[in-house]
Amino acid sequence: MFIASILTAVSSASQDGAVTNRSTLPRRLAAEFIGSALLAAVVIGSGIAAQRLSPTDTGLELLENSAATAAGLFAVILMFGPVSGAHFNPVVSLADAALGGISWRHALAYLPAQVAGCVTGAVAANLMFARAAVSVSTKHRASGAHALSEVIATAGLLLVIFALARTGRGSTAPAAVGAYIGAAYWFTSSTSFANPAITVGRMFSNTFAGIAPSSAPVFIAAQLGGGIAGVLLIRFLYPSLSPAQAADAVVRHEGSVPADSIK
C-alpha cells in the first residue's frame, strides 16, 4: 500500500507541468525512504542493543539509545540531505510546504515514502537482532505529559531547522538537529519522537524504543499540533523567511528552487 502510494505520487507529479525539477523527484523519494529506514533502524536497533547491554539500568539504556540516535541522525542527514533535504519527517515536509519551500504536491509525495521507510527500518532492526520481523509494541506512553512533550519537542525541532535556513547556517543543520534530538531525549518525558513516521515505525517493534498502537494517535496528534505551533513561531520570529530560504530545509538539496518556481 505504501509503495503504491509512492508510485502514484511520482506519476502524478511527473504529469504536472508546473514542477520544474520533475526528473529529481524519484531520487528525492528514494532518499526519503532509505534515510527514514536508516533512521528507524538506528533508533530501534540501538534501543534493542541498549536493552541487552544494560538490562537493569534504564538511565544507561536511555543514554546509549540517545547517543546513537543523535550520531546516527547527524550521519543520515549528511548522506541524504543533498538529494532530498533529509526531512525524514512528515511534520518537517508539511511545515516546509506551509512556508513555501516545497510544493504541496511534493510534500504529500514525501509522506508515504517516510512512513514506509520507518516501517521498513523497524523490521530491519528486529531482524538484525534475531527477533521476529514484526512484533507489535505493548509499551503504553499516552498521557498529558507525553503529549505536551511531543508538542514542545516538535515545535523546537522546526525552530532549529528553519532558524538555520533563515540565517544562512544550513551547513550546521546535521549537527544541530542531531544535537537537539539527542538532548530532547532527556528533557522530554516522551523521549522526543517529534515525528509521525517514526511513531508509526516504532509500533512494529516490541522493544525499548517501541510504542503501543493505542498510544500512537496521541503522539501523532501532538506532533501535528507542535508542527502548527512551530510554523506560527517561525513566522513571528523570522517574518522575512523567504520561500527560497525555506527550500533549503533541512539542508540545500536538489529540490531547492527559486521562490518564483514554487507552485
XYZ file of N, CA and C in Angstrom:
789
model
N 0.831 -1.202 0.000
C 0.000 0.000 0.000
C 0.867 1.254 0.000
N 1.913 1.286 0.868
C 2.782 2.462 0.920
C 3.508 2.650 -0.404
N 4.034 1.530 -0.958
C 4.782 1.626 -2.214
C 3.877 2.101 -3.336
N 2.630 1.599 -3.346
C 1.682 2.036 -4.375
C 1.419 3.530 -4.271
N 1.336 4.032 -3.037
C 1.115 5.471 -2.845
C 2.281 6.286 -3.376
N 3.496 5.780 -3.131
C 4.685 6.471 -3.621
C 4.680 6.535 -5.142
N 4.391 5.389 -5.793
C 4.401 5.340 -7.248
C 3.328 6.252 -7.825
N 2.154 6.296 -7.165
C 1.084 7.177 -7.627
C 1.499 8.642 -7.525
N 2.149 8.984 -6.411
C 2.597 10.366 -6.226
C 3.638 10.752 -7.262
N 4.559 9.825 -7.547
C 5.584 10.097 -8.556
C 4.954 10.323 -9.916
N 3.995 9.458 -10.274
C 3.342 9.570 -11.571
C 2.569 10.875 -11.678
N 1.849 11.232 -10.606
C 1.066 12.466 -10.609
C 1.959 13.686 -10.753
N 3.058 13.682 -9.977
C 3.957 14.839 -10.025
C 4.630 14.970 -11.381
N 4.924 13.853 -12.009
C 5.630 13.903 -13.289
C 4.757 14.460 -14.394
N 3.405 14.473 -14.170
C 2.490 14.994 -15.181
C 2.171 16.467 -14.941
N 2.696 17.018 -13.874
C 2.388 18.412 -13.526
C 3.410 19.339 -14.161
N 2.988 20.098 -15.160
C 3.916 20.957 -15.887
C 4.480 22.077 -15.040
N 3.844 22.356 -13.881
C 4.335 23.445 -13.030
C 5.564 23.058 -12.246
N 5.853 21.778 -12.138
C 7.020 21.330 -11.380
C 8.246 21.411 -12.270
N 9.207 22.209 -11.874
C 10.354 22.466 -12.736
C 11.446 21.425 -12.597
N 11.451 20.680 -11.484
C 12.528 19.721 -11.287
C 11.978 18.311 -11.247
N 11.164 17.966 -12.261
C 10.473 16.687 -12.293
C 11.424 15.509 -12.226
N 12.554 15.583 -12.912
C 13.443 14.431 -13.014
C 14.079 14.074 -11.676
N 14.067 15.008 -10.707
C 14.709 14.725 -9.427
C 13.772 14.071 -8.426
N 12.470 14.110 -8.637
C 11.541 13.624 -7.630
C 11.728 12.146 -7.291
N 11.875 11.246 -8.254
C 12.095 9.846 -7.866
C 13.322 9.661 -6.977
N 14.408 10.383 -7.273
C 15.595 10.272 -6.418
C 15.319 10.824 -5.028
N 14.571 11.901 -4.958
C 14.257 12.502 -3.662
C 13.381 11.570 -2.826
N 12.411 10.929 -3.456
C 11.569 9.982 -2.725
C 12.380 8.777 -2.263
N 13.289 8.319 -3.110
C 14.149 7.198 -2.718
C 15.023 7.595 -1.532
N 15.551 8.818 -1.548
C 16.384 9.293 -0.445
C 15.572 9.389 0.844
N 14.336 9.875 0.750
C 13.492 9.963 1.942
C 13.152 8.569 2.473
N 12.907 7.633 1.577
C 12.583 6.259 2.004
C 13.786 5.598 2.680
N 14.932 5.637 2.022
C 16.117 4.971 2.572
C 16.585 5.669 3.848
N 16.596 6.997 3.823
C 17.020 7.741 5.009
C 16.107 7.485 6.197
N 14.791 7.441 5.951
C 13.845 7.159 7.031
C 14.040 5.743 7.565
N 14.323 4.803 6.655
C 14.572 3.420 7.079
C 15.814 3.343 7.957
N 16.881 4.018 7.550
C 18.102 4.007 8.357
C 17.877 4.677 9.707
N 17.136 5.783 9.716
C 16.857 6.468 10.971
C 16.099 5.550 11.926
N 15.061 4.888 11.434
C 14.294 3.974 12.288
C 15.159 2.817 12.764
N 16.016 2.304 11.883
C 16.900 1.207 12.274
C 17.866 1.645 13.372
N 18.354 2.880 13.279
C 19.256 3.415 14.311
C 18.528 3.542 15.641
N 17.344 4.150 15.617
C 16.590 4.383 16.851
C 16.213 3.057 17.517
N 15.632 2.161 16.729
C 15.131 0.912 17.311
C 16.271 -0.063 17.583
N 17.205 -0.171 16.643
C 18.332 -1.082 16.834
C 19.181 -0.724 18.032
N 19.458 0.569 18.212
C 20.260 0.976 19.373
C 19.479 0.773 20.663
N 18.151 0.873 20.595
C 17.334 0.593 21.770
C 17.404 -0.869 22.166
N 17.376 -1.756 21.160
C 17.496 -3.191 21.444
C 18.870 -3.499 22.025
N 19.906 -2.925 21.420
C 21.269 -3.157 21.915
C 21.415 -2.656 23.347
N 20.874 -1.473 23.633
C 20.957 -0.912 24.980
C 20.248 -1.807 25.988
N 19.102 -2.329 25.572
C 18.327 -3.202 26.452
C 19.103 -4.475 26.783
N 19.859 -4.956 25.818
C 20.632 -6.186 26.039
C 21.915 -5.918 26.826
N 22.552 -4.787 26.567
C 23.831 -4.496 27.209
C 23.664 -4.000 28.644
N 22.559 -3.298 28.910
C 22.350 -2.704 30.245
C 20.944 -3.033 30.740
N 20.647 -4.308 30.923
C 19.266 -4.722 31.193
C 18.683 -4.253 32.512
N 19.510 -3.812 33.439
C 18.986 -3.404 34.749
C 19.156 -1.916 35.020
N 19.555 -1.159 34.013
C 19.829 0.273 34.218
C 19.133 1.088 33.131
N 17.920 1.552 33.429
C 17.138 2.283 32.428
C 17.819 3.578 32.009
N 18.449 4.262 32.960
C 19.133 5.506 32.627
C 20.259 5.289 31.641
N 21.024 4.229 31.837
C 22.121 3.924 30.921
C 21.571 3.491 29.564
N 20.469 2.763 29.563
C 19.840 2.373 28.299
C 19.445 3.613 27.495
N 18.861 4.586 28.189
C 18.440 5.810 27.501
C 19.648 6.590 26.992
N 20.713 6.621 27.775
C 21.931 7.318 27.342
C 22.486 6.674 26.078
N 22.544 5.363 26.055
C 23.073 4.644 24.891
C 22.179 4.866 23.673
N 20.873 4.797 23.877
C 19.921 4.986 22.787
C 19.967 6.409 22.234
N 20.018 7.400 23.125
C 20.024 8.801 22.680
C 21.327 9.166 21.985
N 22.452 8.668 22.491
C 23.744 8.970 21.863
C 23.809 8.386 20.458
N 23.367 7.138 20.302
C 23.380 6.511 18.978
C 22.429 7.225 18.024
N 21.267 7.638 18.523
C 20.298 8.333 17.674
C 20.833 9.682 17.208
N 21.425 10.447 18.118
C 21.970 11.755 17.754
C 23.065 11.614 16.702
N 23.982 10.671 16.919
C 25.076 10.466 15.964
C 24.556 9.921 14.642
N 23.618 8.980 14.722
C 23.072 8.391 13.503
C 22.303 9.401 12.678
N 21.509 10.250 13.339
C 20.749 11.277 12.620
C 21.682 12.249 11.919
N 22.751 12.644 12.602
C 23.764 13.513 12.001
C 24.305 12.893 10.714
N 24.659 11.613 10.759
C 25.237 10.935 9.597
C 24.225 10.770 8.471
N 22.996 10.415 8.820
C 21.980 10.183 7.787
C 21.623 11.484 7.073
N 21.566 12.599 7.811
C 21.314 13.891 7.168
C 22.438 14.228 6.191
N 23.680 13.976 6.597
C 24.808 14.222 5.689
C 24.707 13.368 4.431
N 24.267 12.131 4.582
C 24.176 11.214 3.439
C 23.125 11.637 2.427
N 21.943 11.968 2.912
C 20.808 12.160 2.006
C 20.344 13.604 1.876
N 20.874 14.492 2.709
C 20.481 15.888 2.636
C 20.632 16.521 1.265
N 21.754 16.303 0.566
C 21.924 16.933 -0.746
C 20.919 16.470 -1.803
N 20.267 15.322 -1.560
C 19.303 14.808 -2.539
C 17.894 15.316 -2.241
N 17.428 15.130 -1.002
C 16.024 15.428 -0.687
C 15.833 16.515 0.356
N 16.919 16.972 0.977
C 16.788 17.889 2.098
C 16.780 17.166 3.423
N 16.689 15.818 3.397
C 16.737 14.988 4.610
C 15.643 15.366 5.594
N 14.398 15.392 5.121
C 13.288 15.662 6.031
C 13.051 14.473 6.958
N 12.795 13.307 6.390
C 12.544 12.054 7.124
C 11.412 12.214 8.134
N 10.550 13.194 7.939
C 9.565 13.548 8.952
C 8.406 14.279 8.277
N 7.190 13.731 8.324
C 6.051 14.404 7.685
C 5.816 15.826 8.189
N 6.060 16.088 9.475
C 5.834 17.429 10.002
C 6.797 18.427 9.373
N 8.048 18.024 9.176
C 9.028 18.909 8.538
C 8.604 19.193 7.096
N 8.166 18.167 6.376
C 7.750 18.353 4.983
C 6.530 19.261 4.884
N 5.544 19.053 5.769
C 4.347 19.886 5.740
C 4.665 21.318 6.140
N 5.544 21.491 7.122
C 5.945 22.847 7.520
C 6.680 23.539 6.384
N 7.537 22.805 5.682
C 8.271 23.382 4.562
C 7.306 23.828 3.470
N 6.265 23.028 3.231
C 5.257 23.413 2.234
C 4.497 24.661 2.702
N 4.146 24.712 3.992
C 3.411 25.861 4.525
C 4.224 27.142 4.432
N 5.551 27.009 4.498
C 6.436 28.174 4.427
C 6.903 28.456 2.996
N 6.401 27.677 2.052
C 6.689 27.941 0.646
C 7.964 27.343 0.121
N 8.632 26.496 0.893
C 9.917 25.959 0.466
C 9.827 24.748 -0.434
N 8.670 24.082 -0.443
C 8.459 22.899 -1.272
C 7.002 22.923 -1.706
N 6.700 22.395 -2.865
C 5.311 22.375 -3.311
C 4.514 21.406 -2.440
N 3.213 21.674 -2.295
C 2.365 20.770 -1.522
C 2.334 19.390 -2.167
N 2.387 19.345 -3.480
C 2.374 18.054 -4.186
C 3.596 17.228 -3.798
N 4.744 17.862 -3.758
C 5.960 17.139 -3.386
C 5.950 16.760 -1.905
N 5.445 17.661 -1.057
C 5.369 17.359 0.374
C 4.503 16.132 0.614
N 3.364 16.063 -0.067
C 2.479 14.920 0.105
C 3.087 13.650 -0.484
N 3.918 13.786 -1.507
C 4.615 12.621 -2.062
C 5.659 12.099 -1.080
N 6.263 13.003 -0.288
C 7.262 12.588 0.698
C 6.658 11.712 1.795
N 5.411 11.989 2.182
C 4.850 11.368 3.382
C 4.823 9.841 3.329
N 4.257 9.217 2.284
C 4.257 7.748 2.271
C 5.654 7.160 2.194
N 6.584 7.856 1.541
C 7.969 7.369 1.495
C 8.572 7.355 2.888
N 8.289 8.392 3.676
C 8.832 8.477 5.035
C 8.234 7.408 5.935
N 6.921 7.218 5.861
C 6.269 6.219 6.705
C 6.725 4.810 6.325
N 6.732 4.523 5.007
C 7.170 3.202 4.557
C 8.616 2.940 4.955
N 9.461 3.978 4.871
C 10.856 3.824 5.262
C 10.995 3.499 6.729
N 10.242 4.174 7.596
C 10.342 3.923 9.036
C 9.838 2.530 9.402
N 8.787 2.068 8.747
C 8.304 0.704 9.000
C 9.350 -0.308 8.541
N 9.940 -0.074 7.373
C 10.984 -0.968 6.867
C 12.179 -0.986 7.807
N 12.573 0.166 8.313
C 13.694 0.235 9.242
C 13.420 -0.508 10.527
N 12.177 -0.449 11.013
C 11.805 -1.177 12.230
C 11.931 -2.679 12.014
N 11.448 -3.143 10.875
C 11.555 -4.568 10.556
C 13.019 -4.985 10.453
N 13.827 -4.155 9.793
C 15.254 -4.466 9.646
C 15.938 -4.540 11.012
N 15.619 -3.612 11.906
C 16.225 -3.617 13.244
C 15.855 -4.881 14.000
N 14.602 -5.268 13.921
C 14.179 -6.507 14.575
C 14.977 -7.697 14.057
N 15.103 -7.779 12.740
C 15.793 -8.920 12.135
C 17.280 -8.918 12.458
N 17.904 -7.745 12.528
C 19.333 -7.684 12.826
C 19.662 -8.224 14.215
N 18.674 -8.207 15.107
C 18.895 -8.728 16.458
C 18.171 -10.062 16.668
N 17.922 -10.748 15.545
C 17.354 -12.102 15.566
C 16.008 -12.151 16.288
N 15.225 -11.119 16.114
C 13.878 -11.082 16.663
C 12.879 -11.321 15.540
N 11.623 -11.509 15.895
C 10.588 -11.626 14.875
C 10.579 -10.352 14.038
N 10.345 -10.495 12.724
C 10.379 -9.332 11.841
C 9.429 -8.243 12.311
N 8.259 -8.634 12.772
C 7.267 -7.682 13.275
C 6.794 -8.141 14.645
N 6.900 -7.261 15.623
C 6.352 -7.535 16.957
C 5.685 -6.253 17.433
N 4.377 -6.273 17.568
C 3.633 -5.064 17.907
C 3.946 -4.656 19.348
N 4.337 -3.407 19.503
C 4.757 -2.918 20.806
C 3.597 -2.884 21.805
N 3.920 -3.180 23.047
C 2.942 -3.087 24.147
C 3.317 -1.964 25.116
N 4.221 -1.082 24.691
C 4.708 -0.023 25.573
C 3.777 1.181 25.489
N 2.948 1.346 26.506
C 1.973 2.446 26.521
C 2.650 3.722 26.998
N 2.433 4.793 26.259
C 3.099 6.057 26.558
C 2.138 7.237 26.631
N 0.890 7.053 26.250
C -0.017 8.193 26.106
C -0.414 8.767 27.459
N -0.086 10.036 27.671
C -0.514 10.778 28.858
C -0.451 12.251 28.504
N -1.000 13.098 29.365
C -0.936 14.529 29.104
C 0.490 15.039 29.045
N 1.338 14.506 29.936
C 2.748 14.928 29.952
C 3.457 14.521 28.672
N 3.163 13.303 28.192
C 3.773 12.849 26.946
C 3.327 13.725 25.776
N 2.030 14.043 25.734
C 1.510 14.866 24.636
C 2.146 16.254 24.642
N 2.233 16.868 25.816
C 2.872 18.184 25.908
C 4.327 18.099 25.472
N 4.999 17.033 25.861
C 6.399 16.844 25.473
C 6.543 16.796 23.957
N 5.627 16.095 23.301
C 5.709 15.976 21.842
C 5.413 17.298 21.146
N 4.486 18.074 21.687
C 4.219 19.406 21.118
C 5.480 20.260 21.184
N 6.100 20.301 22.360
C 7.290 21.133 22.551
C 8.468 20.615 21.734
N 8.675 19.299 21.742
C 9.806 18.725 21.005
C 9.687 18.993 19.510
N 8.475 18.852 18.966
C 8.281 19.040 17.526
C 8.409 20.508 17.136
N 7.805 21.382 17.916
C 7.932 22.819 17.631
C 9.389 23.252 17.699
N 10.116 22.752 18.699
C 11.532 23.095 18.825
C 12.356 22.598 17.658
N 12.037 21.400 17.176
C 12.757 20.859 16.020
C 12.588 21.759 14.803
N 11.355 22.213 14.554
C 11.121 23.104 13.411
C 11.860 24.428 13.583
N 11.888 24.946 14.806
C 12.608 26.195 15.040
C 14.095 26.038 14.757
N 14.671 24.927 15.161
C 16.094 24.686 14.868
C 16.326 24.697 13.359
N 15.523 23.933 12.638
C 15.725 23.773 11.198
C 15.575 25.092 10.453
N 14.465 25.800 10.696
C 14.170 26.983 9.882
C 14.910 28.219 10.363
N 15.309 28.252 11.623
C 16.175 29.349 12.070
C 17.514 29.276 11.350
N 18.038 28.071 11.188
C 19.304 27.905 10.476
C 19.146 28.258 8.999
N 18.019 27.839 8.390
C 17.778 28.166 6.984
C 17.664 29.675 6.788
N 16.964 30.342 7.711
C 16.756 31.787 7.591
C 18.053 32.570 7.741
N 18.956 32.095 8.581
C 20.169 32.860 8.886
C 21.394 32.362 8.131
N 21.183 31.560 7.098
C 22.282 31.129 6.248
C 23.266 30.176 6.904
N 22.787 29.429 7.898
C 23.661 28.484 8.591
C 23.248 27.037 8.337
N 22.712 26.773 7.154
C 22.221 25.445 6.830
C 23.281 24.361 6.921
N 24.543 24.729 6.727
C 25.611 23.722 6.783
C 25.768 23.132 8.176
N 25.246 23.821 9.193
C 25.339 23.309 10.562
C 24.134 22.451 10.941
N 23.160 22.340 10.049
C 21.910 21.641 10.376
C 22.114 20.185 10.785
N 22.946 19.398 10.093
C 23.092 17.993 10.527
C 23.507 17.870 11.985
N 24.499 18.640 12.403
C 24.955 18.583 13.790
C 23.901 19.154 14.734
N 23.281 20.273 14.351
C 22.310 20.928 15.227
C 21.073 20.061 15.437
N 20.570 19.457 14.377
C 19.383 18.611 14.501
C 19.702 17.361 15.328
N 20.849 16.749 15.068
C 21.248 15.594 15.858
C 21.394 15.941 17.324
N 22.030 17.082 17.612
C 22.226 17.508 18.998
C 20.891 17.805 19.673
N 19.995 18.465 18.952
C 18.690 18.800 19.537
C 17.909 17.534 19.896
N 17.841 16.587 18.968
C 17.090 15.357 19.238
C 17.743 14.570 20.373
N 19.077 14.522 20.394
C 19.766 13.842 21.480
C 19.439 14.464 22.829
N 19.410 15.796 22.893
C 19.078 16.489 24.139
C 17.614 16.295 24.504
N 16.742 16.312 23.475
C 15.309 16.197 23.738
C 14.918 14.825 24.274
N 15.739 13.804 24.028
C 15.512 12.504 24.664
C 15.429 12.675 26.177
N 16.194 13.643 26.690
C 16.338 13.795 28.133
C 15.437 14.859 28.728
N 15.138 15.931 27.992
C 14.338 16.981 28.619
C 12.843 16.831 28.367
N 12.430 15.769 27.655
C 11.007 15.483 27.469
C 10.681 14.115 28.059
N 9.495 13.987 28.633
C 9.093 12.700 29.216
C 8.781 11.663 28.144
N 8.535 12.129 26.919
C 8.199 11.213 25.818
C 9.432 10.675 25.108
N 10.598 11.156 25.468
C 11.883 10.899 24.784
C 11.869 11.398 23.344
N 11.066 12.398 23.083
C 11.118 13.173 21.844
C 11.075 12.357 20.560
N 9.913 11.779 20.260
C 9.728 11.173 18.943
C 9.740 12.281 17.883
N 8.857 13.303 18.076
C 8.798 14.503 17.223
C 8.655 14.189 15.736
N 8.022 13.050 15.416
C 7.996 12.589 14.028
C 6.889 11.549 13.866
N 5.807 11.852 13.138
C 4.739 10.865 12.966
C 5.198 9.577 12.266
N 6.140 9.685 11.328
C 6.589 8.496 10.606
C 7.341 7.535 11.528
N 8.231 8.071 12.359
C 8.970 7.205 13.276
C 8.035 6.665 14.351
N 6.981 7.417 14.683
C 5.985 6.918 15.639
C 5.302 5.675 15.084
N 4.926 5.722 13.814
C 4.320 4.546 13.172
C 5.322 3.393 13.133
N 6.558 3.673 12.745
C 7.567 2.618 12.668
C 7.806 1.944 14.000
N 7.835 2.708 15.079
C 8.122 2.151 16.405
C 7.021 1.222 16.906
N 5.834 1.321 16.339
C 4.759 0.410 16.742
C 5.087 -1.035 16.393
N 5.981 -1.239 15.420
C 6.254 -2.577 14.912
C 7.449 -3.248 15.585
N 7.841 -2.743 16.747
C 8.943 -3.360 17.488
C 8.633 -3.296 18.977
N 8.376 -4.446 19.576
C 8.055 -4.506 20.994
C 9.347 -4.522 21.805
N 10.031 -3.384 21.778
C 11.343 -3.257 22.411
C 11.425 -1.936 23.159
N 12.619 -1.596 23.618
C 12.856 -0.398 24.417
C 12.319 0.859 23.744
N 12.458 0.973 22.443
C 12.064 2.188 21.717
C 10.652 2.121 21.158
N 9.912 1.069 21.450
C 8.600 0.889 20.854
C 7.521 1.766 21.462
N 6.368 1.779 20.812
C 5.193 2.484 21.324
C 3.961 1.677 20.951
N 3.061 1.495 21.903
C 1.844 0.728 21.655
C 0.962 1.455 20.640
N 0.323 0.720 19.735
C -0.560 1.359 18.745
C -1.624 2.254 19.380
N -2.097 1.897 20.556
C -3.123 2.713 21.219
C -2.589 4.070 21.663
N -1.265 4.176 21.838
C -0.655 5.446 22.248
C -0.269 6.314 21.051
N -0.104 5.696 19.897
C 0.399 6.419 18.727
C -0.484 7.595 18.298
N -1.834 7.454 18.276
C -2.645 8.607 17.844
C -2.424 9.855 18.692
N -2.228 9.687 20.014
C -1.975 10.835 20.888
C -0.662 11.499 20.490
N 0.366 10.688 20.239
C 1.668 11.225 19.851
C 1.576 11.954 18.512
N 0.912 11.344 17.545
C 0.837 11.948 16.210
C 0.043 13.252 16.249
N -1.061 13.266 16.987
C -1.846 14.496 17.107
C -1.012 15.598 17.766
N -0.247 15.232 18.814
C 0.592 16.218 19.488
C 1.695 16.726 18.569
N 2.256 15.842 17.752
C 3.312 16.240 16.813
C 2.766 17.196 15.755
N 1.579 16.913 15.256
C 0.967 17.827 14.284
C 0.657 19.171 14.939
N 0.189 19.134 16.198
C -0.039 20.382 16.922
C 1.252 21.152 17.127
N 2.322 20.424 17.446
C 3.626 21.062 17.581
C 4.110 21.647 16.270
N 3.769 20.972 15.166
C 4.136 21.488 13.852
C 3.443 22.813 13.560
N 2.164 22.898 13.894
C 1.429 24.144 13.688
C 2.016 25.249 14.559
N 2.272 24.920 15.825
C 2.866 25.907 16.729
C 4.230 26.360 16.221
N 5.013 25.398 15.708
C 6.334 25.727 15.198
C 6.279 26.672 14.011
N 5.355 26.425 13.074
C 5.224 27.295 11.902
C 4.813 28.707 12.334
N 3.890 28.796 13.282
C 3.460 30.118 13.756
C 4.616 30.864 14.426
N 5.402 30.148 15.221
C 6.555 30.782 15.872
C 7.591 31.231 14.849
N 7.809 30.403 13.831
C 8.781 30.770 12.790
C 8.317 32.013 12.052
N 7.023 32.093 11.734
C 6.508 33.282 11.038
C 6.640 34.534 11.907
N 6.496 34.363 13.221
C 6.611 35.504 14.130
C 8.070 35.908 14.339
N 8.939 34.937 14.590
C 10.336 35.240 14.902
C 11.164 35.567 13.669
N 10.798 34.964 12.542
C 11.560 35.161 11.294
C 10.604 35.564 10.173
N 9.986 36.731 10.273
C 8.980 37.140 9.275
C 9.553 37.304 7.874
N 10.858 37.461 7.781
C 11.461 37.645 6.459
C 11.972 36.337 5.860
N 11.598 35.208 6.467
C 11.975 33.912 5.898
C 11.317 33.760 4.532
N 12.122 33.669 3.488
C 11.585 33.601 2.130
C 11.382 32.152 1.707
N 10.523 31.916 0.715
C 10.370 30.559 0.204
C 11.687 29.959 -0.266
N 12.545 30.777 -0.872
C 13.842 30.261 -1.334
C 14.688 29.783 -0.156
N 14.642 30.505 0.962
C 15.376 30.074 2.148
C 14.745 28.822 2.744
N 13.418 28.785 2.804
C 12.726 27.609 3.330
C 12.997 26.375 2.483
N 13.245 26.588 1.186
C 13.524 25.458 0.296
C 14.826 24.766 0.636
N 15.669 25.394 1.449
C 16.935 24.773 1.845
C 16.811 23.920 3.107
N 15.606 23.766 3.634
C 15.418 22.930 4.826
C 15.399 21.445 4.431
N 16.032 20.568 5.130
C 16.895 20.763 6.281
C 18.253 21.311 5.813
N 18.707 20.882 4.650
C 19.920 21.415 4.039
C 19.651 21.652 2.555
N 20.515 22.418 1.902
C 20.359 22.684 0.477
C 20.412 21.366 -0.296
N 19.491 21.218 -1.272
C 19.365 19.932 -1.942
C 18.845 20.120 -3.365
N 18.671 19.016 -4.071
C 18.239 19.061 -5.471
C 16.893 19.756 -5.631
N 16.038 19.660 -4.624
C 14.706 20.267 -4.712
C 14.710 21.757 -4.445
N 15.843 22.329 -4.059
C 15.892 23.776 -3.800
C 15.770 24.535 -5.108
N 14.722 25.334 -5.199
C 14.456 26.056 -6.447
C 14.168 27.506 -6.099
N 14.276 28.413 -7.091
C 13.944 29.804 -6.830
C 12.514 29.956 -6.335
N 12.282 30.956 -5.540
C 10.953 31.129 -4.931
C 9.846 31.230 -5.970
N 10.109 31.899 -7.099
C 9.048 32.076 -8.090
C 8.770 30.815 -8.889
N 9.531 29.744 -8.629
C 9.297 28.475 -9.331
C 8.433 27.538 -8.510
N 8.171 27.880 -7.237
C 7.429 27.003 -6.357
C 5.954 27.303 -6.485
N 5.208 26.314 -6.857
C 3.775 26.484 -7.077
C 3.002 25.811 -5.931
